[in-house]
Short mmCIF file of C-alpha atoms and ligand atoms in Angstrom, two decimals:
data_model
loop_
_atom_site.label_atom_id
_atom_site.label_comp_id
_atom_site.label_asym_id
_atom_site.label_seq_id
_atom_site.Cartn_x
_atom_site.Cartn_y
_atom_site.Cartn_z
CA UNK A 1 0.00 0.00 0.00
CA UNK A 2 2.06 2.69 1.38
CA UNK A 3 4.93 0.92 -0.47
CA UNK A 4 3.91 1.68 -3.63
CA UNK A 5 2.97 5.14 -3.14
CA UNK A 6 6.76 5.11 -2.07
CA UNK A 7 7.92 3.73 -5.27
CA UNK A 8 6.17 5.98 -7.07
CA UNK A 9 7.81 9.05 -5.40
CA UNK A 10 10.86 7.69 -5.59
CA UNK A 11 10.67 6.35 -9.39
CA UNK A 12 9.47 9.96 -10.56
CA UNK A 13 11.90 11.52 -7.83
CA UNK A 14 14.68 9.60 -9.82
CA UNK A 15 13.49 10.89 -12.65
CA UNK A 16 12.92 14.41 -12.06
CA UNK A 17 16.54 15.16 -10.36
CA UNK A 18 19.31 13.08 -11.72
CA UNK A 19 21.06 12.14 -14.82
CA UNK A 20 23.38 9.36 -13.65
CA UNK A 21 22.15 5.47 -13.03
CA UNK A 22 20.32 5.68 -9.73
CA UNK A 23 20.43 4.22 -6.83
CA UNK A 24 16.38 2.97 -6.66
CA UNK A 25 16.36 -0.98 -7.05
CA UNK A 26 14.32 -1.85 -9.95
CA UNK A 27 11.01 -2.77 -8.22
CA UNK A 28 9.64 -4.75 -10.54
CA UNK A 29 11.71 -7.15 -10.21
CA UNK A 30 10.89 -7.85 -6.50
CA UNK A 31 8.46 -10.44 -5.61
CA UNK A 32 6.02 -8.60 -3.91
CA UNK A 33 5.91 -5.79 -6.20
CA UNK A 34 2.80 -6.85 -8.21
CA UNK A 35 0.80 -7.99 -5.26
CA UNK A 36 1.25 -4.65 -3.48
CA UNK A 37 0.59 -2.59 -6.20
CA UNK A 38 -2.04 -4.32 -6.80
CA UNK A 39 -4.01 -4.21 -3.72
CA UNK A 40 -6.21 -1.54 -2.42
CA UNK A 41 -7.04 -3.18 1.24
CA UNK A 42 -7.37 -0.53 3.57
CA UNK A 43 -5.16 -0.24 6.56
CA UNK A 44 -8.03 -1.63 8.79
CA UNK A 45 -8.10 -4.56 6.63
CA UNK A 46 -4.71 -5.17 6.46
CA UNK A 47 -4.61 -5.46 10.60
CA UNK A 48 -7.44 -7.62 10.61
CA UNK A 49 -5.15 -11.13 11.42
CA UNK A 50 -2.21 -12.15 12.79
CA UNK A 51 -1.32 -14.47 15.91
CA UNK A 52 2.12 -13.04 17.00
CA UNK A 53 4.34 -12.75 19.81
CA UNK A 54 3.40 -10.13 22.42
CA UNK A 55 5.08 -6.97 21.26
CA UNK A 56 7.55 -5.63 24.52
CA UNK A 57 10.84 -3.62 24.31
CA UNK A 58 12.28 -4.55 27.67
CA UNK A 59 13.40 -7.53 28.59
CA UNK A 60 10.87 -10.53 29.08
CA UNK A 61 10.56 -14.10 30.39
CA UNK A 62 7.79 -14.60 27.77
CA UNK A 63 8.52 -14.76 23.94
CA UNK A 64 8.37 -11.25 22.74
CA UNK A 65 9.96 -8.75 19.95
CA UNK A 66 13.41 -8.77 19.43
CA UNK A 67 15.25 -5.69 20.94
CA UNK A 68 15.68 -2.67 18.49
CA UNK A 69 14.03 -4.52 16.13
CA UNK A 70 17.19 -5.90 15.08
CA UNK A 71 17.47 -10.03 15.15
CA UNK A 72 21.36 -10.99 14.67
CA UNK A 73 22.21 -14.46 14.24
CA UNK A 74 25.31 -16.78 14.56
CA UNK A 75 25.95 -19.56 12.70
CA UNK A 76 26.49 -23.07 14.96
CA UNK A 77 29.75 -24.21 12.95
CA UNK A 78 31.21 -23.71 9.66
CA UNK A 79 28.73 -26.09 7.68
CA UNK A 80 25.77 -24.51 8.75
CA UNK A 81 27.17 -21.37 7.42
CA UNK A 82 28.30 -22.71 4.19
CA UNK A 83 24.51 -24.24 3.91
CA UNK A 84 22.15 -21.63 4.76
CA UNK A 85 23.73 -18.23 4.70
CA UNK A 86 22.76 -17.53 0.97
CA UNK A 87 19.53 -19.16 1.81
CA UNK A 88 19.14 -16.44 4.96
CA UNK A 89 20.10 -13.63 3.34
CA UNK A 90 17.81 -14.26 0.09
CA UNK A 91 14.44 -15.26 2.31
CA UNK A 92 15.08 -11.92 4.29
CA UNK A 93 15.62 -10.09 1.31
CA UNK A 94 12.04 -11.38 0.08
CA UNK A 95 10.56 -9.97 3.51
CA UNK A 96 12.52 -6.47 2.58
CA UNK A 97 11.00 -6.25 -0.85
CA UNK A 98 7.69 -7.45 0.67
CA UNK A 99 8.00 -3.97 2.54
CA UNK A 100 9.15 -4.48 6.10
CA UNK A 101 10.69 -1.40 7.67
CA UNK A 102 14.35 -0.84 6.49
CA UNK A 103 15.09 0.02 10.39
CA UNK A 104 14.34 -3.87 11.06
CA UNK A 105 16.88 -6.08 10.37
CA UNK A 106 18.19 -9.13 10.61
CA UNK A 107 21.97 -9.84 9.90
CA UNK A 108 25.09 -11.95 11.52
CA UNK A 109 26.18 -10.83 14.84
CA UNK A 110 29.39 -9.21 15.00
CA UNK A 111 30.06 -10.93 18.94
CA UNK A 112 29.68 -14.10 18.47
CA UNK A 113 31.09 -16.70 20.71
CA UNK A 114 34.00 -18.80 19.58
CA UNK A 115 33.27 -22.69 19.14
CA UNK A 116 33.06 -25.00 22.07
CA UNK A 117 33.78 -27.84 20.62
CA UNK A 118 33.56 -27.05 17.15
CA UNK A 119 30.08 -25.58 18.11
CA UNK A 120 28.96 -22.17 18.81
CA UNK A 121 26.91 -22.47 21.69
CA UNK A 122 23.26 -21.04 22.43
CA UNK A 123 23.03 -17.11 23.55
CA UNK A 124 20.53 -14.87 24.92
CA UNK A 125 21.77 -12.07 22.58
CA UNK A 126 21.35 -13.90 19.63
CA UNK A 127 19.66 -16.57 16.88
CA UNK A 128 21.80 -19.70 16.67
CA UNK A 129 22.13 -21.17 12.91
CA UNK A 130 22.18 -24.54 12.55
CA UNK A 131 21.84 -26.71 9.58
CA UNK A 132 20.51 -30.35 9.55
CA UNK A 133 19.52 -33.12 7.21
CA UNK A 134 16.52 -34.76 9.02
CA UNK A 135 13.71 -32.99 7.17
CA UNK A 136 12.83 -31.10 10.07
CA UNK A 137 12.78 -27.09 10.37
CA UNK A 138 11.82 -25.70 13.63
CA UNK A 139 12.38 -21.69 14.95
CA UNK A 140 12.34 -20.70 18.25
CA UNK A 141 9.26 -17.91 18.10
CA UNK A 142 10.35 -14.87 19.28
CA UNK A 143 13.03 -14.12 21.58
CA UNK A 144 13.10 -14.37 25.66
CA UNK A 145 15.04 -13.73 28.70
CA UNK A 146 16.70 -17.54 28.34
CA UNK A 147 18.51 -19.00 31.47
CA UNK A 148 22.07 -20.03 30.86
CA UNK A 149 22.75 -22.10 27.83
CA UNK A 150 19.47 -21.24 26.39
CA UNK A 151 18.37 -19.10 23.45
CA UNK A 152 16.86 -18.82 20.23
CA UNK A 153 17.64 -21.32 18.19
CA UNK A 154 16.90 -22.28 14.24
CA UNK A 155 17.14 -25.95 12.90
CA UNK A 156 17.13 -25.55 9.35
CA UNK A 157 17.34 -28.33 6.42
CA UNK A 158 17.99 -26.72 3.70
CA UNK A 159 16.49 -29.83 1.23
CA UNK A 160 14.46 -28.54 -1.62
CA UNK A 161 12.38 -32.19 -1.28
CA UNK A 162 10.57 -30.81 1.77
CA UNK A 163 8.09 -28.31 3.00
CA UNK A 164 7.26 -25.94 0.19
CA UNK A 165 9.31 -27.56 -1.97
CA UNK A 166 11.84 -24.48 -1.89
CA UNK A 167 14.63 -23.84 0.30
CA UNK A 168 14.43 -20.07 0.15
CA UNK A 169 10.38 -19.96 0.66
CA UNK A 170 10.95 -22.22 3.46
CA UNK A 171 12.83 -19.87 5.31
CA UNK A 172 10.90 -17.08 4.98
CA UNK A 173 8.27 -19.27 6.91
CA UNK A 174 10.83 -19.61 9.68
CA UNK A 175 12.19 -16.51 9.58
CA UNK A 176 8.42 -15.17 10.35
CA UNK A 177 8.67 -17.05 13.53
CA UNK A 178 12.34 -16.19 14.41
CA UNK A 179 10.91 -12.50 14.69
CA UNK A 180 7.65 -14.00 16.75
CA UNK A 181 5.02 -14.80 14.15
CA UNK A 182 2.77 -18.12 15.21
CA UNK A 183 0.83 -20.30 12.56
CA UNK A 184 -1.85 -18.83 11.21
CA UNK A 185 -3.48 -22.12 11.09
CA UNK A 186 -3.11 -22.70 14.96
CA UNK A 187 -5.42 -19.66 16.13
CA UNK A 188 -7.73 -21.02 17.88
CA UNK A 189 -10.69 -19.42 16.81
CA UNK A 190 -9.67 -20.98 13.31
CA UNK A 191 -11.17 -24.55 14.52
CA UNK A 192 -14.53 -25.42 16.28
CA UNK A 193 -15.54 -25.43 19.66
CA UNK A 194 -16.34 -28.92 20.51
CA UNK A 195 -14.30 -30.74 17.98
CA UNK A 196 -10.73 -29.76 18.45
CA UNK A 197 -9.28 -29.75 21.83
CA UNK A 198 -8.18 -26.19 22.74
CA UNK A 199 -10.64 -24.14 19.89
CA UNK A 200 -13.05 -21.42 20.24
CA UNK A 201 -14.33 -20.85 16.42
CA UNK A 202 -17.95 -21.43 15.71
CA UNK A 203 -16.97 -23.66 12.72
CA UNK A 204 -13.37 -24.94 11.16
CA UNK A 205 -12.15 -23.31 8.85
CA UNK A 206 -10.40 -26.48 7.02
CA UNK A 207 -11.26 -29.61 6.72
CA UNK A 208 -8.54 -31.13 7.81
CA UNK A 209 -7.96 -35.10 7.20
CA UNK A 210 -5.73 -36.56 9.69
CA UNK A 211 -4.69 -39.61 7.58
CA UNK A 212 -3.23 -38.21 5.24
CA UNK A 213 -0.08 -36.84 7.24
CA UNK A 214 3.07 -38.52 6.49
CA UNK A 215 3.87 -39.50 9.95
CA UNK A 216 -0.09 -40.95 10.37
CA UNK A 217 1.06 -44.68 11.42
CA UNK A 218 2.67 -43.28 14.85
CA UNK A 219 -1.02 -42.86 15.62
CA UNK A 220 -2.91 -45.04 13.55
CA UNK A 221 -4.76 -47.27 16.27
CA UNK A 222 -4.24 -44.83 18.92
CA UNK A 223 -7.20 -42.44 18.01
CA UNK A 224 -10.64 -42.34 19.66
CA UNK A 225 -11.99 -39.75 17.98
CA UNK A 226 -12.77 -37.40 20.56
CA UNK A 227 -11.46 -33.99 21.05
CA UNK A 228 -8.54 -35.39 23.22
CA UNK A 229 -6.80 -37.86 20.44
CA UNK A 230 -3.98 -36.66 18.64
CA UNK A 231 -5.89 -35.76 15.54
CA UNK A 232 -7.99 -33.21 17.59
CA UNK A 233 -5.63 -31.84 20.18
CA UNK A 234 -2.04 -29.67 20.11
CA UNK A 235 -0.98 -31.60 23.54
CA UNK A 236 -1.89 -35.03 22.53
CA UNK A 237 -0.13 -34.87 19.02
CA UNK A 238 2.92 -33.10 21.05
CA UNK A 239 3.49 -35.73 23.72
CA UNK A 240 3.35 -38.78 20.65
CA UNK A 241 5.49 -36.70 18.53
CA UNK A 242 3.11 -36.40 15.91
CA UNK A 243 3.29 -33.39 13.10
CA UNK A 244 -0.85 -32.78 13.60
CA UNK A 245 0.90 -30.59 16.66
CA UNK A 246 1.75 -27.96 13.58
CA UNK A 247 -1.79 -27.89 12.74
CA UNK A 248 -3.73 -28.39 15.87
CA UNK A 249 -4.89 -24.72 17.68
CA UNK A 250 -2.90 -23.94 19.93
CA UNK A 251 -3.72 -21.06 22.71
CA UNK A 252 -0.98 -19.41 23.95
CA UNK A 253 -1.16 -16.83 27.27
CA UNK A 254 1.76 -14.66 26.10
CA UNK A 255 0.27 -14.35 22.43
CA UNK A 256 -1.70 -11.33 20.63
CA UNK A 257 -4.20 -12.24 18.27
CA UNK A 258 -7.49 -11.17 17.25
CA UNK A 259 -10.33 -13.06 18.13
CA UNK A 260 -11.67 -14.55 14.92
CA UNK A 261 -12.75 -13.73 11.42
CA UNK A 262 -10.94 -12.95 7.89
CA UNK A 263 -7.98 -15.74 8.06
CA UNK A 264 -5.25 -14.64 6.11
CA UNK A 265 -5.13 -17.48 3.09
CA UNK A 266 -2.58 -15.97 1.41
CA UNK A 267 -0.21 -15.69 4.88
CA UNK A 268 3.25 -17.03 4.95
CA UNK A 269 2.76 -18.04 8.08
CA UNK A 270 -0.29 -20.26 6.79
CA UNK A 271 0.40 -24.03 5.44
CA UNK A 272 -0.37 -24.85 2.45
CA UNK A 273 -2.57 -28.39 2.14
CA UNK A 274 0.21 -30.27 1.27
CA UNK A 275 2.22 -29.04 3.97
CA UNK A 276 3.00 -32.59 6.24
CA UNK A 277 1.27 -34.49 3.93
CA UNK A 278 2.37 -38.18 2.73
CA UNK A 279 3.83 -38.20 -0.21
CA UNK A 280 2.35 -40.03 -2.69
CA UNK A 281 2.99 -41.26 -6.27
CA UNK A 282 5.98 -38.76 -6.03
CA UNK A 283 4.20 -35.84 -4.72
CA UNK A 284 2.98 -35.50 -1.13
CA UNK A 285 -0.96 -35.92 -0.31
CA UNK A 286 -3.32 -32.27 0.68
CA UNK A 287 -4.15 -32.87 4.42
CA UNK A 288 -6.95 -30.13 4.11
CA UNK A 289 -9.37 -27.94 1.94
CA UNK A 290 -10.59 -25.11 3.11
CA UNK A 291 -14.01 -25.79 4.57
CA UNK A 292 -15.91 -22.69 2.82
CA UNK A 293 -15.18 -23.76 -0.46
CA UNK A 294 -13.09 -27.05 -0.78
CA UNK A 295 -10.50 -24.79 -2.30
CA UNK A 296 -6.52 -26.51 -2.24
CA UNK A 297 -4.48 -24.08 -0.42
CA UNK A 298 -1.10 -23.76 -2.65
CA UNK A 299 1.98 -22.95 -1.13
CA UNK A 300 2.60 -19.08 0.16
CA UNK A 301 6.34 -18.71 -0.42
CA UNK A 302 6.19 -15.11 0.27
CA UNK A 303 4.54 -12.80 2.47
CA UNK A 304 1.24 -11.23 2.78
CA UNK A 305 0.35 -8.01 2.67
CA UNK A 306 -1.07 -8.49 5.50
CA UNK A 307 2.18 -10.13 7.07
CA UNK A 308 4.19 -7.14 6.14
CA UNK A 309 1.87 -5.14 7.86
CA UNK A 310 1.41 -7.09 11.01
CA UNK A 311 5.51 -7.21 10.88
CA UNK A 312 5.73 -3.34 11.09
CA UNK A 313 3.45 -2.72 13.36
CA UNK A 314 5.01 -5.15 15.66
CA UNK A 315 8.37 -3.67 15.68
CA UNK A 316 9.23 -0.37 15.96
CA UNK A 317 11.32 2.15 13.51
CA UNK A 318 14.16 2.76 16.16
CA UNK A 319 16.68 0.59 15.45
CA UNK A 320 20.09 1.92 14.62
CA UNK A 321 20.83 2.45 11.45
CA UNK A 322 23.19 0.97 10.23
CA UNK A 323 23.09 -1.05 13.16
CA UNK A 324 26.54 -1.68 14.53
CA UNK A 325 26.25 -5.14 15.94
CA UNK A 326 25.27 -6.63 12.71
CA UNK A 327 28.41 -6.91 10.53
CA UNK A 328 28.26 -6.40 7.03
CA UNK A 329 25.40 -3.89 7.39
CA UNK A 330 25.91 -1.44 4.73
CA UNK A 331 28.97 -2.88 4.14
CA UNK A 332 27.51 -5.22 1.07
CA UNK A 333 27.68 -3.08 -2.00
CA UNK A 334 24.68 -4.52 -2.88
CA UNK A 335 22.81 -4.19 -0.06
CA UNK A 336 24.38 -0.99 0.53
CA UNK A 337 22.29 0.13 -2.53
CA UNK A 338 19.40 -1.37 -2.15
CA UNK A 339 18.94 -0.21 2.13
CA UNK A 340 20.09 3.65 0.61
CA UNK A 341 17.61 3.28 -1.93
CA UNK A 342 14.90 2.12 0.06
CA UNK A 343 15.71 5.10 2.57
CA UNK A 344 15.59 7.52 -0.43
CA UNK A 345 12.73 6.11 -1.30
CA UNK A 346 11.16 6.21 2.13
CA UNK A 347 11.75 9.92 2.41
CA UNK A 348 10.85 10.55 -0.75
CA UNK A 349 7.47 8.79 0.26
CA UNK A 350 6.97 10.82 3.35
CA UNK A 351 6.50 14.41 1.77
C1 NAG B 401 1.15 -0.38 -10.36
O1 NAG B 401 0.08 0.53 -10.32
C2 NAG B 401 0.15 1.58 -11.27
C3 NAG B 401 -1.08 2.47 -11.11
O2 NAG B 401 -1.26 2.79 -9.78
C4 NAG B 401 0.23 1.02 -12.69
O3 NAG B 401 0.40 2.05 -13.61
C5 NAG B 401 1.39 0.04 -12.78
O4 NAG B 401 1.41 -0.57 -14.05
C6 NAG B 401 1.27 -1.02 -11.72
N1 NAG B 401 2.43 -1.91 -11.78
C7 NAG B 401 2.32 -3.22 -11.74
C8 NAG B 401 3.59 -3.99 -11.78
O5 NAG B 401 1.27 -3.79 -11.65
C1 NAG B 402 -10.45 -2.91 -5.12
O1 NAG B 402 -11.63 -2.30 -4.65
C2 NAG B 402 -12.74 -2.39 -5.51
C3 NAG B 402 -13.88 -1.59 -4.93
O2 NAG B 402 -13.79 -1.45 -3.56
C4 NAG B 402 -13.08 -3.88 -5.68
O3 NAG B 402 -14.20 -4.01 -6.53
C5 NAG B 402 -11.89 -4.60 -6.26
O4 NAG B 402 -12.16 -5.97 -6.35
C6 NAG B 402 -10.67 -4.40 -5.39
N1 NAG B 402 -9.50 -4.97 -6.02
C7 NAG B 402 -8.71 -5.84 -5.40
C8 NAG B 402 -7.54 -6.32 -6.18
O5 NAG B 402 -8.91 -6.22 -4.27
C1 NAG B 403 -6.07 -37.38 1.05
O1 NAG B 403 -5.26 -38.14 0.18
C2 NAG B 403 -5.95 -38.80 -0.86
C3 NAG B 403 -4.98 -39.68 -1.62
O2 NAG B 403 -3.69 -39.19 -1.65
C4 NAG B 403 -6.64 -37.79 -1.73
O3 NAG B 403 -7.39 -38.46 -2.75
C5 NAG B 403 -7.56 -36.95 -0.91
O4 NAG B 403 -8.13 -35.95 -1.69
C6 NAG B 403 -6.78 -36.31 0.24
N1 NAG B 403 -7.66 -35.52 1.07
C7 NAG B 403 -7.78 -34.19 0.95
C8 NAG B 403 -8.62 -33.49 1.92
O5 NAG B 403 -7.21 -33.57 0.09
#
């Protein structure tokens, strides 16, 4: 919305005062471009979901916002780096064109610790990287006062064979809940009362069919159908280890939401219906359709409009810029262009 107003300025500003190459990035070559400019929700609209991490800017024993909106990361060891940083850099970059708040950033830590054992170790300050080959990605939501040895932590497989099917659009989906974004999917108002252990909609919004997760034989025979099995309940599916838990609503005290209506389907933070799914013939089975319609939910590998916004709102604008514990910041000719552009742009936007 705002965004391309801004790219408007800052395209005819471009124009209007200079005669060399300039510094604006070429828009339309960002993802999100199109489905910005495209849109004409209104503001209201735009905050109508999200199910987030409670927004603080001191210090908190509950997952909240990270710290002057700035989320630096180490990576575990030297093969984690060597995996994912590319992978990192280009999924945040998709949030940045998306339109999240130049101020916010993400980037490598310039402090952090030396290997213990040919590990970096878990920090309070920080987001520890670390790659692994089990199919499994899993982000710490948020960040939190941690007791010793604790902190945020990111378990990444970089595999294009699993979730979305896409490394990059993967971690944009983790990268929403590094910075404290919850499932969509797991609001609780999203599933009925009654039903699903844990919900509080008047109707589900999916029809979700339990059987056709890939992981459905550890509870095949184990399932009474009430709202207690692990098909129907977060806490059931948890304690057998059973990926329904990603689905299942899931009602969090230290979590801002609002209270029901207009799901985001086109949310990052949403899974698709294949998402979990066994794969089949080669290509892995839909575990839902949405209920209203019977529609197949594709993947999302980028954010919403709605997600951008939420994101903003979330964090605030006063962040150091550039932000001196994140090395490289500014320091990447490319990026260097692309953050002065954006703030050109910005101000540009503003008058
Ligand atoms: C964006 O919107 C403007 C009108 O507001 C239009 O001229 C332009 O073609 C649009 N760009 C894209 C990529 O849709
Ligand atoms: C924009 O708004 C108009 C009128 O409010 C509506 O008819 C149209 O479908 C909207 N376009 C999009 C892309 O949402
Ligand atoms: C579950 O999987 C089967 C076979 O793979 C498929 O025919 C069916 O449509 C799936 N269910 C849903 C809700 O998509």
């Amino acid at each position: 919305m705002q965004l391309s107003k801004i790219i408007h300025g800052c395209l005819y500003a471009a124009v209007a005062f200079s005669t060399v190459v300039i510094a604006c990035p070429d828009y339309d070559e960002l993802p999100f471009y199109k489905a910005l400019n495209e849109s004409n929700l209104s503001q209201d609209e735009l905050m109508k979901r999200w199910y987030t991490v409670i927004a603080s800017d001191g210090p908190s024993f509950n997952p909240t916002t990270w710290p002057d909106s700035t989320l630096p990361y180490c990576f575990e060891d030297d093969n984690s780096r060597t995996q994912l940083a590319h992978i990192i850099e280009s999924a945040w970059n998709v949030w940045q064109a998306s339109g999240v708040n130049y101020r916010i950033d993400m980037g490598e830590y310039n402090d952090c610790p030396d290997p213990v054992n040919g590990a970096v170790p878990r920090g309070a300050k920080y987001m520890l990287v670390r790659a692994q080959n089990n199919g499994k990605m899993v982000t710490t939501v948020g960040t939190q006062i941690y007791s010793s040895g604790m902190g945020a932590l990111m378990r990444f497989d970089p595999s294009p064979a699993i979730g979305m099917r896409d490394p990059v659009a993967n971690m944009v989906h983790e990268i929403g809940h590094a910075w404290g974004f919850f499932h969509e999917q797991q609001r609780p108002s999203f599933w009925k009362y009654g039903e699903y252990a844990e919900a509080k909609g008047d109707k589900n919004q999916i029809k979700f069919v339990c059987e056709n997760m890939s992981d459905y034989d550890i509870v095949d025979g184990r399932l009474d159908g009430t709202i207690d099995d692990a098909c129907h309940s977060y806490g059931k599916a948890k304690d057998l280890g059973f990926s329904a838990l990603e689905f299942m609503p899931m009602p969090l005290p230290f979590s801002a939401q609002l209270d029901d209506g207009d799901y985001d389907w086109k949310s990052v933070m949403l899974y698709a219906s294949p998402i979990g799914g066994a794969v089949r013939n080669g290509a892995p089975a839909n575990v839902y359709t949405r209920a209203s319609d019977g529609k197949v939910i594709a993947y999302n590998k980028t954010p919403s409009q709605r997600d951008v916004s939420r994101f903003n709102a979330m964090y605030s604008e006063k962040a150091p810029y550039p932000n001196p514990c994140l090395i490289n910041q500014g320091c990447s000719p490319k990026k260097a262009v692309f953050m002065n552009a954006k703030a050109k742009c910005k101000n540009v936007g503003k008058d």
